[in-house]
Amino acid sequence: MPTADHARRRRIWRKTIRYAVLIVAAAVVLFPVYITVVDALLSPQQITHRPPFLYPPSPHWSSFATAFSQGNLGVYLRNSAIMTLAIVAFELVTSVLAAYAFVFLRFPGRKVLFFVTLATLMVPGEATIIPNYQTINTFGLLNTFPALILPFVASGIGIFLFRQAFMGFPSEVRDAASLDGCGHLKFLFRIVVPINRPVIGAFGLFAFLGAWNQYLWPLVVTQSNSVRTVQIGLRQLSGVSFSQFDVLFAGTVIAAAPIAILLVLFQRQLVAGLTAGAVKG
Amino acid sequence: MREASLGYLMILPAVAAFGIFSFYPLVKTAYLGFFLAPPTPNLPSKYVGFQQYSSVLGSSQFADDVGRTALFVAFTVPLGIILGLALANLAQKHIRGIRLFRTIFSSTVATSVAVASTIFFTLLNPQIGLLSYAFGKEGGNGILNNPHWALPAVALVTIWQNLGFTFILMSAALQSLPQDVLEASMVDGASSFTRLRQITLPLLSPILFFAVVIGVISGFQAFGQIDLLTQGGPNHASLVLIYDIYQQAFQFNNPGYAAVLSIALFFMLMILTFVQFWFFQRRVSYANG
């Protein structure tokens, strides 16, 4: 059967081409990260060697230790973690509380206040940075953790997302719960929050990434090492001369590692969080 | 009345934060725009009313800032979406090992703007950067110091950093397409190109629109990559609006000037966010309806 053979050969060809394109695309996407890891494991002499090394012939781990000791990376990572966890915790609490009030409580001005919440989505932090800097300065908070955290204790997107999720909750359940003498706070923390864990988790991860990756605001309000975040620490590190680039490469790897690990652990939730609202699902 | 007071109490933290760090500073920014910075820092700033607004917004520097910002958006958004869609399409088929490729294509979401910029800062370094070596540009001033290449190079870094997100978004969109329509077109014998142009792209158009709008918004907010790679240089070649605001406010001690630029940025982003929100609201109401 020559035609069946022909069709089979065509299928194999197509598959081979598809894999070839996939491999080339993957290599291009991965190359910058791969070469950074390789360079972090080369000595300064090996980094400047031409033609360049594309793998570490004898891994040189000391650059990582130097990045922690001289580059202060350990302190910066800790600072980023403190700032990020505080922002995520505040955003989750304030958003859950406000969304609950908007959905389950009746009070005058509810609609106006929800509109005010939505209006914050139209005010980007970049446009308000000068007075916010002055406010933080007036309260003597420059170079402190509160400076990094306070402007982000509430999130319009969080309130909006949680309100959408809570609105899907059958009101009969709330009525039944209140007949049983279940107060609002108990109802919120025993029933509403546990049931909405997926959306709260997805937003939490989204908020975590946003806070961890912040750049402009931490740059403006921190000058001292004691509160500097890892993103701004990298900026500091990139000022080294190129003979010390092994330390810069190692610092970059260290700065990227926590989020990379987090994403491997929470890949599904991340996809849900990033595509929330954009795609029906 | 207990219900009402509980309601106010639960909303208070969020509304207080919005008031202090969003609405008050917005009004204050507009107000700061009325004051001209003094020639020496010790003198008081001078009230000039709308004069500063008209002089700054009518200046060629402002027009250039907006032009460079628009150019940056034009470099990053279409190419970023095309690449993300191409990768998503490539990784659609369920073949052996596809999960590994999907993980690789989405991997750049793990990089922050600082990590991505530092990676390319070293790759483009004129002494030791591998990209400089590959392009035969080693030893010179470097690509980032070339007025023609600085902004495209920053755009390239941005596209790479956003690729993971775009890939995830486009993959989710492709998976949400009605499979029966696609299968019907395959049975009808439509070629893959015709299928893409006449069926897949029209079905994807809402999500493409969404990707364009958020791409434009994040393009207007792109700061870290400029700060780490070019600081707006060389010779203003990569001086986008947001970087001009930062320099005027925090390096040149000129808050009034920066405030005027901030208000301009606010209006541009407000319009874009409004479009995005209108879209979001519509999608959500469809999904619930």
Coordinates of C-alpha atoms in Angstrom, one line a residue:
Chain A
M1 CA 0.0 0.0 0.0
P2 CA 2.1 2.9 -1.2
T3 CA -0.4 5.6 -0.2
A4 CA -0.7 4.5 3.4
D5 CA 3.1 4.4 3.6
H6 CA 3.3 7.9 2.1
A7 CA 0.7 9.3 4.6
R8 CA 2.7 7.7 7.5
R9 CA 5.9 9.2 6.3
R10 CA 4.2 12.6 6.0
R11 CA 3.0 12.3 9.6
I12 CA 6.4 11.5 10.9
W13 CA 7.9 14.4 9.0
R14 CA 5.3 16.8 10.4
K15 CA 6.0 15.6 13.9
T16 CA 9.7 16.0 13.5
I17 CA 9.3 19.6 12.2
R18 CA 6.9 20.4 15.1
Y19 CA 9.5 19.1 17.6
A20 CA 12.3 20.9 15.9
V21 CA 10.4 24.2 16.1
L22 CA 9.5 23.6 19.7
I23 CA 13.1 22.9 20.7
V24 CA 14.4 25.9 18.9
A25 CA 11.7 28.1 20.5
A26 CA 12.4 26.7 24.0
A27 CA 16.2 27.2 23.5
V28 CA 15.7 30.9 22.6
V29 CA 13.3 31.5 25.6
L30 CA 15.6 29.7 28.0
F31 CA 18.9 31.0 26.7
P32 CA 19.1 34.2 28.8
V33 CA 18.4 32.3 32.1
Y34 CA 20.6 29.4 31.2
I35 CA 23.6 31.5 30.4
T36 CA 23.1 33.5 33.6
V37 CA 23.2 30.3 35.7
V38 CA 26.3 29.1 33.7
D39 CA 28.1 32.4 34.1
A40 CA 27.3 32.4 37.9
L41 CA 29.3 29.2 38.0
L42 CA 32.3 30.5 36.1
S43 CA 35.3 32.3 37.5
P44 CA 35.8 35.9 36.4
Q45 CA 38.6 34.7 34.0
Q46 CA 36.4 32.1 32.5
I47 CA 33.6 34.6 32.0
T48 CA 35.8 36.8 29.8
H49 CA 37.2 33.8 27.9
R50 CA 36.6 33.8 24.2
P51 CA 35.0 31.8 22.6
P52 CA 32.7 31.8 25.7
F53 CA 32.0 28.8 27.8
L54 CA 28.5 27.5 27.3
Y55 CA 28.7 25.2 30.4
P56 CA 30.8 25.4 33.6
P57 CA 33.8 23.1 33.2
S58 CA 34.5 23.2 36.9
P59 CA 31.6 24.9 38.8
H60 CA 32.8 27.7 40.9
W61 CA 30.3 28.1 43.8
S62 CA 32.0 30.9 45.7
S63 CA 30.3 33.6 43.7
F64 CA 27.0 32.7 45.5
A65 CA 28.7 33.0 48.9
T66 CA 30.1 36.4 47.9
A67 CA 26.7 37.6 46.7
F68 CA 25.3 36.9 50.1
S69 CA 28.2 38.4 52.1
Q70 CA 29.3 41.4 50.0
G71 CA 26.1 41.8 48.0
N72 CA 23.9 41.7 51.1
L73 CA 21.5 39.4 49.2
G74 CA 20.3 37.6 52.4
V75 CA 19.2 40.8 54.0
Y76 CA 17.5 42.0 50.8
L77 CA 15.6 38.7 50.4
R78 CA 14.4 38.9 54.0
N79 CA 13.3 42.5 53.4
S80 CA 11.4 41.5 50.3
A81 CA 9.7 38.7 52.1
I82 CA 8.6 40.9 55.0
M83 CA 7.3 43.6 52.7
T84 CA 5.5 41.1 50.4
L85 CA 3.9 39.0 53.1
A86 CA 2.7 42.1 54.9
I87 CA 1.2 43.6 51.7
V88 CA -0.5 40.3 50.8
A89 CA -1.9 39.8 54.3
F90 CA -3.3 43.4 54.5
E91 CA -4.7 43.2 51.0
L92 CA -6.5 39.9 51.7
V93 CA -8.0 41.1 55.0
T94 CA -9.1 44.5 53.8
S95 CA -10.5 43.1 50.5
V96 CA -12.4 40.2 52.2
L97 CA -13.9 42.6 54.8
A98 CA -15.0 45.2 52.3
A99 CA -16.3 42.7 49.7
Y100 CA -18.4 41.1 52.4
A101 CA -19.9 44.4 53.5
F102 CA -20.7 45.3 49.9
V103 CA -22.5 42.0 49.3
F104 CA -24.1 41.0 52.5
L105 CA -24.8 44.2 54.4
R106 CA -27.2 47.0 53.8
F107 CA -26.2 50.6 54.6
P108 CA -26.6 54.1 53.2
G109 CA -23.9 55.0 50.7
R110 CA -23.0 51.4 49.8
K111 CA -23.2 52.0 46.0
V112 CA -21.2 55.3 46.2
L113 CA -18.5 53.6 48.2
F114 CA -18.3 50.7 45.8
F115 CA -18.0 53.2 43.0
V116 CA -15.2 54.9 44.9
T117 CA -13.4 51.5 45.1
L118 CA -13.7 51.0 41.4
A119 CA -12.4 54.5 40.8
T120 CA -9.1 53.6 42.5
L121 CA -8.4 51.3 39.6
M122 CA -8.1 54.4 37.4
V123 CA -5.5 56.0 39.6
P124 CA -2.1 54.4 38.9
G125 CA 0.5 54.5 41.6
E126 CA 3.0 56.1 39.1
A127 CA 0.8 59.2 38.9
T128 CA 0.6 59.8 42.6
I129 CA 4.2 59.0 43.6
I130 CA 5.3 62.6 44.4
P131 CA 2.6 63.4 47.1
N132 CA 2.9 59.8 48.5
Y133 CA 6.6 60.3 48.9
Q134 CA 5.9 63.6 50.7
T135 CA 3.3 61.9 53.0
I136 CA 5.8 59.2 54.0
N137 CA 8.5 61.8 54.5
T138 CA 6.2 64.0 56.6
F139 CA 5.5 61.1 59.0
G140 CA 9.3 60.3 59.2
L141 CA 8.8 56.9 57.6
L142 CA 11.4 57.0 54.8
N143 CA 13.7 53.9 55.0
T144 CA 11.2 51.9 57.1
F145 CA 9.0 48.9 56.4
P146 CA 5.8 50.9 56.8
A147 CA 6.9 53.1 53.9
L148 CA 7.1 50.0 51.7
I149 CA 3.8 48.6 52.9
L150 CA 1.3 51.4 53.8
P151 CA 0.4 52.6 50.3
F152 CA -0.6 49.0 49.4
V153 CA -2.7 47.8 52.3
A154 CA -5.9 47.9 50.2
S155 CA -6.6 46.7 46.6
G156 CA -9.5 47.8 44.4
I157 CA -9.0 44.7 42.2
G158 CA -9.1 42.4 45.3
I159 CA -12.4 44.0 46.5
F160 CA -13.9 43.8 43.0
L161 CA -12.9 40.1 42.5
F162 CA -14.1 39.0 45.9
R163 CA -17.4 40.9 45.5
Q164 CA -18.0 39.1 42.2
A165 CA -17.2 35.7 43.9
F166 CA -19.3 36.4 47.0
M167 CA -22.3 37.5 44.9
G168 CA -22.6 34.0 43.6
F169 CA -23.3 32.8 47.1
P170 CA -27.0 31.7 47.6
S171 CA -28.7 34.2 49.9
E172 CA -30.8 31.3 51.4
V173 CA -27.7 30.0 53.1
R174 CA -27.1 33.4 54.7
D175 CA -30.7 33.5 55.8
A176 CA -30.5 30.0 57.2
A177 CA -27.3 30.9 59.0
S178 CA -28.7 34.0 60.6
L179 CA -31.8 32.1 61.8
D180 CA -29.4 29.7 63.5
G181 CA -28.0 32.7 65.3
C182 CA -24.8 32.8 63.2
G183 CA -23.5 36.4 63.3
H184 CA -21.9 38.2 60.3
L185 CA -18.3 37.7 61.3
K186 CA -18.7 34.0 62.2
F187 CA -20.6 33.5 58.9
L188 CA -17.8 35.3 57.0
F189 CA -14.9 33.3 58.5
R190 CA -16.6 30.0 58.9
I191 CA -18.5 29.8 55.6
V192 CA -17.8 32.5 53.0
V193 CA -14.0 32.5 53.3
P194 CA -13.5 28.7 53.2
I195 CA -15.9 28.3 50.3
N196 CA -14.1 31.0 48.3
R197 CA -10.6 29.7 49.0
P198 CA -9.8 29.2 45.3
V199 CA -10.4 32.8 44.3
I200 CA -8.8 34.2 47.5
G201 CA -5.8 32.0 46.9
A202 CA -5.5 33.0 43.2
F203 CA -5.7 36.7 44.1
G204 CA -3.2 36.1 47.0
L205 CA -0.7 34.7 44.6
F206 CA -1.3 37.5 42.1
A207 CA -0.8 40.1 44.9
F208 CA 2.3 38.3 46.0
L209 CA 3.9 38.5 42.6
G210 CA 2.9 42.2 42.2
A211 CA 4.4 43.1 45.6
W212 CA 7.6 41.1 45.3
N213 CA 8.3 42.5 41.9
Q214 CA 7.7 46.2 42.8
Y215 CA 10.4 48.5 41.7
L216 CA 9.7 52.2 41.4
W217 CA 8.2 52.8 44.9
P218 CA 10.8 50.8 46.9
L219 CA 13.5 52.7 44.8
V220 CA 12.1 56.0 45.9
V221 CA 11.5 55.4 49.6
T222 CA 14.5 53.3 50.6
Q223 CA 18.1 54.4 50.7
S224 CA 19.5 52.2 53.4
N225 CA 20.5 48.5 53.2
S226 CA 18.4 47.6 56.3
V227 CA 15.1 47.8 54.4
R228 CA 16.2 47.6 50.7
T229 CA 14.3 44.9 48.8
V230 CA 16.0 42.4 46.5
Q231 CA 14.9 44.2 43.3
I232 CA 16.7 47.4 44.4
G233 CA 19.5 45.3 45.7
L234 CA 20.1 44.0 42.2
R235 CA 20.3 47.6 40.9
Q236 CA 22.9 48.2 43.6
L237 CA 24.8 45.1 42.6
S238 CA 24.8 45.9 38.9
G239 CA 27.0 48.8 39.7
V240 CA 30.0 46.5 40.2
S241 CA 32.8 46.5 37.7
F242 CA 32.7 43.7 35.1
S243 CA 35.6 41.9 36.8
Q244 CA 33.1 41.1 39.6
F245 CA 30.3 40.0 37.3
D246 CA 30.3 36.5 38.6
V247 CA 28.8 38.0 41.8
L248 CA 26.2 39.9 39.8
F249 CA 25.3 36.7 37.9
A250 CA 25.0 34.8 41.2
G251 CA 22.9 37.6 42.7
T252 CA 20.5 37.5 39.8
V253 CA 20.1 33.8 40.2
I254 CA 19.5 34.2 43.9
A255 CA 17.0 37.0 43.4
A256 CA 15.0 34.9 40.9
A257 CA 15.0 31.7 42.8
P258 CA 12.2 32.3 45.4
I259 CA 9.6 33.2 42.7
A260 CA 10.7 30.3 40.5
I261 CA 10.2 27.9 43.3
L262 CA 6.9 29.4 44.2
L263 CA 5.7 29.1 40.6
V264 CA 6.7 25.5 40.4
L265 CA 4.6 24.8 43.5
F266 CA 1.6 26.8 42.5
Q267 CA 1.5 26.6 38.7
R268 CA -2.2 25.9 38.5
Q269 CA -3.3 28.7 40.8
L270 CA -1.0 31.1 39.0
V271 CA -2.7 30.4 35.7
A272 CA -6.1 30.9 37.3
G273 CA -4.9 34.2 38.9
L274 CA -3.3 35.6 35.8
T275 CA -6.2 34.8 33.5
A276 CA -9.0 35.6 36.0
G277 CA -11.6 37.6 34.2
A278 CA -9.8 37.6 30.9
V279 CA -11.0 34.2 29.8
K280 CA -14.3 32.5 30.5
G281 CA -13.7 29.5 32.6
Chain B
M1 CA -28.7 50.1 62.7
R2 CA -26.1 47.6 63.9
E3 CA -25.8 46.2 60.3
A4 CA -25.0 49.7 58.9
S5 CA -22.2 50.4 61.5
L6 CA -20.7 47.0 61.0
G7 CA -20.7 47.7 57.2
Y8 CA -18.9 51.0 57.6
L9 CA -16.4 49.4 60.0
M10 CA -15.6 46.6 57.5
I11 CA -15.1 49.0 54.6
L12 CA -13.2 51.6 56.6
P13 CA -9.7 50.2 56.3
A14 CA -9.9 50.0 52.5
V15 CA -11.6 53.3 52.0
A16 CA -9.1 55.1 54.4
A17 CA -6.2 53.6 52.5
F18 CA -7.7 54.7 49.2
G19 CA -8.3 58.2 50.5
I20 CA -4.8 58.7 51.9
F21 CA -2.7 57.0 49.2
S22 CA -4.9 57.3 46.0
F23 CA -7.4 60.2 46.0
Y24 CA -5.7 62.7 48.2
P25 CA -2.3 62.4 46.3
L26 CA -4.1 62.7 43.0
V27 CA -5.6 66.0 44.0
K28 CA -2.3 67.1 45.5
T29 CA -0.4 66.2 42.3
A30 CA -2.8 68.4 40.3
Y31 CA -2.2 71.2 42.9
L32 CA 1.6 70.8 42.8
G33 CA 1.5 71.4 39.1
F34 CA 0.5 75.1 39.9
F35 CA 3.9 75.7 41.6
L36 CA 7.1 76.4 39.8
A37 CA 10.3 75.1 41.4
P38 CA 12.6 77.9 42.6
P39 CA 16.0 78.4 41.0
T40 CA 17.8 77.4 44.2
P41 CA 16.4 74.9 46.6
N42 CA 16.3 77.3 49.6
L43 CA 13.8 79.7 48.1
P44 CA 10.0 79.0 48.2
S45 CA 8.3 77.7 45.1
K46 CA 6.2 80.2 43.2
Y47 CA 2.5 79.9 42.4
V48 CA 2.0 80.2 38.7
G49 CA -1.5 78.7 38.2
F50 CA -2.0 77.0 34.9
Q51 CA 1.0 78.6 33.3
Q52 CA 3.2 75.6 34.1
Y53 CA 0.6 73.2 32.7
S54 CA 0.5 75.0 29.4
S55 CA 4.3 75.5 29.1
V56 CA 5.1 71.9 30.0
L57 CA 2.4 70.2 28.0
G58 CA 3.2 72.5 25.0
S59 CA 6.9 71.8 25.2
S60 CA 8.7 69.7 22.6
Q61 CA 10.2 67.7 25.5
F62 CA 6.8 66.5 26.5
A63 CA 5.9 65.7 22.9
D64 CA 9.1 63.7 22.6
D65 CA 8.4 61.8 25.9
V66 CA 5.0 60.8 24.7
G67 CA 6.4 59.9 21.2
R68 CA 9.1 57.7 22.8
T69 CA 6.5 56.1 25.1
A70 CA 4.3 55.4 22.1
L71 CA 7.2 54.0 20.2
F72 CA 8.1 51.7 23.1
V73 CA 4.5 50.5 23.2
A74 CA 4.6 49.9 19.4
F75 CA 7.8 47.9 19.7
T76 CA 6.6 45.7 22.7
V77 CA 2.8 45.1 22.3
P78 CA 2.3 43.7 18.8
L79 CA 5.4 41.6 18.7
G80 CA 4.9 40.4 22.2
I81 CA 1.3 39.2 21.4
I82 CA 2.3 37.6 18.1
L83 CA 5.1 35.7 19.8
G84 CA 2.9 34.6 22.7
L85 CA 0.2 33.5 20.4
A86 CA 2.6 31.6 18.1
L87 CA 4.1 29.8 21.1
A88 CA 0.6 29.0 22.5
N89 CA -0.5 27.6 19.1
L90 CA 2.7 25.6 18.9
A91 CA 2.1 24.1 22.3
Q92 CA -1.6 23.3 21.8
K93 CA -1.2 19.8 20.4
H94 CA -1.2 17.0 22.9
I95 CA 2.1 15.3 22.0
R96 CA 4.7 13.7 24.2
G97 CA 6.7 16.1 26.3
I98 CA 4.5 19.0 25.6
R99 CA 4.1 19.8 29.3
L100 CA 7.9 20.5 29.5
F101 CA 7.6 22.9 26.6
R102 CA 4.6 24.6 28.2
T103 CA 6.6 25.1 31.4
I104 CA 9.5 26.5 29.5
F105 CA 7.4 28.9 27.5
S106 CA 5.7 30.2 30.7
S107 CA 8.9 30.3 32.7
T108 CA 9.6 34.0 32.2
V109 CA 6.8 34.9 34.6
A110 CA 9.2 33.9 37.3
T111 CA 11.4 36.9 36.5
S112 CA 10.8 40.3 37.9
V113 CA 11.6 43.3 35.9
A114 CA 14.8 43.7 37.8
V115 CA 15.9 40.1 37.3
A116 CA 15.1 40.3 33.5
S117 CA 16.9 43.6 33.1
T118 CA 20.0 42.5 35.0
I119 CA 20.2 39.4 32.9
F120 CA 20.1 41.5 29.7
F121 CA 22.3 44.2 31.2
T122 CA 25.1 41.5 31.5
L123 CA 24.3 39.9 28.1
L124 CA 24.5 43.3 26.4
N125 CA 27.6 44.5 28.3
P126 CA 30.1 45.7 25.8
Q127 CA 33.1 44.0 27.6
I128 CA 31.7 40.5 28.5
G129 CA 28.1 40.2 27.2
L130 CA 27.4 37.2 25.1
L131 CA 24.9 39.1 22.9
S132 CA 27.5 41.8 22.3
Y133 CA 29.9 39.0 21.3
A134 CA 27.3 37.3 19.1
F135 CA 26.6 40.6 17.2
G136 CA 30.3 41.4 16.9
K137 CA 29.7 44.5 19.0
E138 CA 32.3 43.7 21.7
G139 CA 34.7 46.4 22.9
G140 CA 32.7 49.3 21.6
N141 CA 30.3 51.6 23.5
G142 CA 27.7 48.9 23.7
I143 CA 24.2 48.5 22.3
L144 CA 22.6 50.2 25.3
N145 CA 24.7 53.3 24.6
N146 CA 23.7 53.5 21.0
P147 CA 20.9 56.1 20.5
H148 CA 19.3 54.0 17.8
W149 CA 19.4 50.7 19.6
A150 CA 18.8 51.7 23.3
L151 CA 15.0 51.8 23.1
P152 CA 14.6 48.7 20.9
A153 CA 16.9 46.8 23.2
V154 CA 14.8 47.8 26.3
A155 CA 11.7 46.8 24.3
L156 CA 13.3 43.4 23.6
V157 CA 13.9 42.8 27.3
T158 CA 10.3 43.7 28.0
I159 CA 9.0 41.4 25.4
W160 CA 11.1 38.5 26.8
Q161 CA 10.0 39.2 30.3
N162 CA 6.3 39.4 29.4
L163 CA 6.4 36.4 27.1
G164 CA 5.5 33.9 29.9
F165 CA 2.4 35.9 30.8
T166 CA 1.4 36.4 27.2
F167 CA 1.9 32.7 26.6
I168 CA -0.3 31.7 29.6
L169 CA -3.0 34.1 28.6
M170 CA -3.0 33.0 24.9
S171 CA -2.9 29.3 25.8
A172 CA -5.9 29.7 28.1
A173 CA -7.7 31.6 25.4
L174 CA -7.0 28.9 22.8
Q175 CA -8.2 26.2 25.1
S176 CA -11.5 28.2 25.7
L177 CA -12.3 28.2 22.0
P178 CA -15.4 26.1 21.1
Q179 CA -13.8 22.8 19.9
D180 CA -16.9 21.9 17.7
V181 CA -16.4 24.9 15.5
L182 CA -12.7 24.2 15.0
E183 CA -13.4 20.5 14.3
A184 CA -16.2 21.4 11.8
S185 CA -13.8 23.6 9.9
M186 CA -11.2 20.8 9.8
V187 CA -13.8 18.4 8.4
D188 CA -14.7 21.0 5.8
G189 CA -11.1 20.8 4.7
A190 CA -10.1 24.4 5.5
S191 CA -6.3 24.8 5.4
S192 CA -4.6 25.6 8.7
F193 CA -3.9 29.2 7.5
T194 CA -7.5 29.8 6.5
R195 CA -8.6 28.3 9.8
L196 CA -6.4 30.7 11.7
R197 CA -7.5 33.7 9.8
Q198 CA -11.2 33.1 9.4
I199 CA -12.1 31.2 12.5
T200 CA -9.4 31.2 15.3
L201 CA -8.5 34.9 15.1
P202 CA -12.1 36.2 15.0
L203 CA -13.0 34.0 18.0
L204 CA -9.9 35.2 19.8
S205 CA -10.5 38.9 19.1
P206 CA -11.9 39.8 22.5
I207 CA -8.9 38.3 24.3
L208 CA -6.5 39.9 21.8
F209 CA -8.1 43.2 22.5
F210 CA -7.7 42.6 26.2
A211 CA -4.0 41.7 25.7
V212 CA -3.4 44.9 23.7
V213 CA -5.0 47.1 26.3
I214 CA -3.1 45.6 29.3
G215 CA 0.1 45.6 27.1
V216 CA -0.3 49.3 26.4
I217 CA -1.0 50.1 30.1
S218 CA 2.0 48.2 31.2
G219 CA 4.1 49.8 28.4
F220 CA 3.1 53.3 29.8
Q221 CA 4.2 52.1 33.3
A222 CA 7.5 50.5 32.2
F223 CA 10.1 51.9 34.6
G224 CA 12.5 49.3 36.0
Q225 CA 13.9 48.2 32.7
I226 CA 14.7 51.8 31.7
D227 CA 16.2 52.5 35.1
L228 CA 18.5 49.4 35.0
L229 CA 19.5 49.4 31.4
T230 CA 19.7 53.0 30.1
Q231 CA 18.5 55.6 32.6
G232 CA 16.6 57.3 29.8
G233 CA 19.8 57.7 27.7
P234 CA 21.8 57.9 25.7
N235 CA 20.9 61.5 24.9
H236 CA 17.2 61.0 25.9
A237 CA 16.9 58.2 23.4
S238 CA 14.9 56.1 25.9
L239 CA 13.5 58.9 28.0
V240 CA 9.8 57.8 28.3
L241 CA 7.2 59.7 30.2
I242 CA 7.4 57.8 33.5
Y243 CA 11.2 58.1 33.5
D244 CA 11.1 61.8 33.0
I245 CA 8.6 62.1 35.9
Y246 CA 11.0 60.2 38.1
Q247 CA 14.1 62.2 37.1
Q248 CA 12.3 65.6 37.4
A249 CA 10.8 64.7 40.8
F250 CA 13.6 62.8 42.5
Q251 CA 16.8 63.8 40.8
F252 CA 16.4 67.3 39.4
N253 CA 14.3 68.6 42.4
N254 CA 11.5 69.8 40.1
P255 CA 8.3 68.4 41.6
G256 CA 6.0 70.9 39.9
Y257 CA 7.2 69.9 36.4
A258 CA 6.9 66.2 37.4
A259 CA 3.4 66.8 38.7
V260 CA 2.2 68.2 35.4
L261 CA 3.6 65.1 33.6
S262 CA 2.0 62.9 36.2
I263 CA -1.4 64.4 35.6
A264 CA -0.9 63.8 31.8
L265 CA 0.1 60.2 32.5
F266 CA -2.9 59.8 34.8
F267 CA -5.4 60.9 32.1
M268 CA -3.8 58.6 29.5
L269 CA -3.8 55.6 31.8
M270 CA -7.3 56.5 33.0
I271 CA -8.7 56.3 29.5
L272 CA -6.9 53.0 28.9
T273 CA -8.0 51.5 32.2
F274 CA -11.5 52.6 31.5
V275 CA -11.5 50.6 28.3
Q276 CA -10.0 47.6 30.1
F277 CA -12.6 47.8 32.8
W278 CA -15.4 48.1 30.4
F279 CA -14.2 45.0 28.7
F280 CA -13.7 43.1 32.0
Q281 CA -17.2 44.0 33.2
R282 CA -18.7 42.8 29.9
R283 CA -16.8 39.5 30.1
V284 CA -17.8 38.9 33.7
S285 CA -21.5 39.6 33.0
Y286 CA -21.3 37.2 30.0
A287 CA -19.7 34.5 32.2
N288 CA -22.4 34.9 34.8
G289 CA -25.3 35.2 32.4

